[in-house]
């Protein structure tokens, strides 16, 4: 039986879009260059929290005047957008892999049906051959003779060998299909790992570019 290969997962990065690194670097640089934002995000001079103090213009006791940091908010949004893209792409890879696995499972079922048909056909041929042999032995008066028993044994051995060959070929095809399933799932896992690595590299590239 011919085995139909399921194509391995493709795509450059699975995200469907290309990170506009230069544009995002420009946005972050503009935010950092603003007089109200420091490069050392989270410092005591420019905390990353929003204003939680009293009413505008007042300095009531116990209030905490902090500064809103658009750089940190943009960075958080960038990382969250990347995370969402990664999760969506990973889900798409899983769906594609599972669809491929199901196609292979369908082929496994077909393999079972095809080889069962061969076993059934072999059994019919054995029955016909055995009937013809008994008739021939009877005509020769050799049904109970040593020669007759040997011919019957040979026929049974031939049938057993035929069944063994059918079973062996079936198992080979099953093993091949299972190896394709394992390969497909391994490729899916590798693709998902590469997605995360690429996404991490994108963010690192953006950050390194604005700090140069």
Short mmCIF file of C-alpha atoms in Angstrom, two decimals, residues 18 22 32 63 67-68 71 76 94 101 108 117 130 138-140 145 154-155 157 166 171 173 180 197 201 205 212:
data_model
loop_
_atom_site.label_atom_id
_atom_site.label_comp_id
_atom_site.label_asym_id
_atom_site.label_seq_id
_atom_site.Cartn_x
_atom_site.Cartn_y
_atom_site.Cartn_z
CA UNK A 18 7.36 40.61 10.35
CA UNK A 22 13.19 50.03 12.99
CA UNK A 32 13.39 57.97 26.05
CA UNK A 63 0.46 61.52 49.05
CA UNK A 67 5.54 59.82 37.07
CA UNK A 68 3.86 57.94 34.27
CA UNK A 71 8.48 53.85 27.68
CA UNK A 76 5.04 46.00 28.03
CA UNK A 94 -0.64 22.36 16.83
CA UNK A 101 -1.65 12.99 12.61
CA UNK A 108 -3.29 3.16 9.51
CA UNK A 117 -8.45 -8.46 2.84
CA UNK A 130 -6.86 -28.08 0.28
CA UNK A 138 -8.72 -39.58 -2.81
CA UNK A 139 -8.57 -40.36 -6.52
CA UNK A 140 -5.12 -41.84 -5.97
CA UNK A 145 -0.80 -42.52 3.09
CA UNK A 154 3.24 -28.82 2.89
CA UNK A 155 0.03 -27.06 1.90
CA UNK A 157 3.02 -24.70 5.82
CA UNK A 166 1.32 -10.55 4.95
CA UNK A 171 3.80 -4.25 10.40
CA UNK A 173 3.86 -0.14 6.87
CA UNK A 180 6.07 9.79 10.12
CA UNK A 197 13.51 31.99 20.26
CA UNK A 201 15.47 37.78 19.55
CA UNK A 205 17.11 43.47 18.83
CA UNK A 212 23.37 51.95 21.10
#
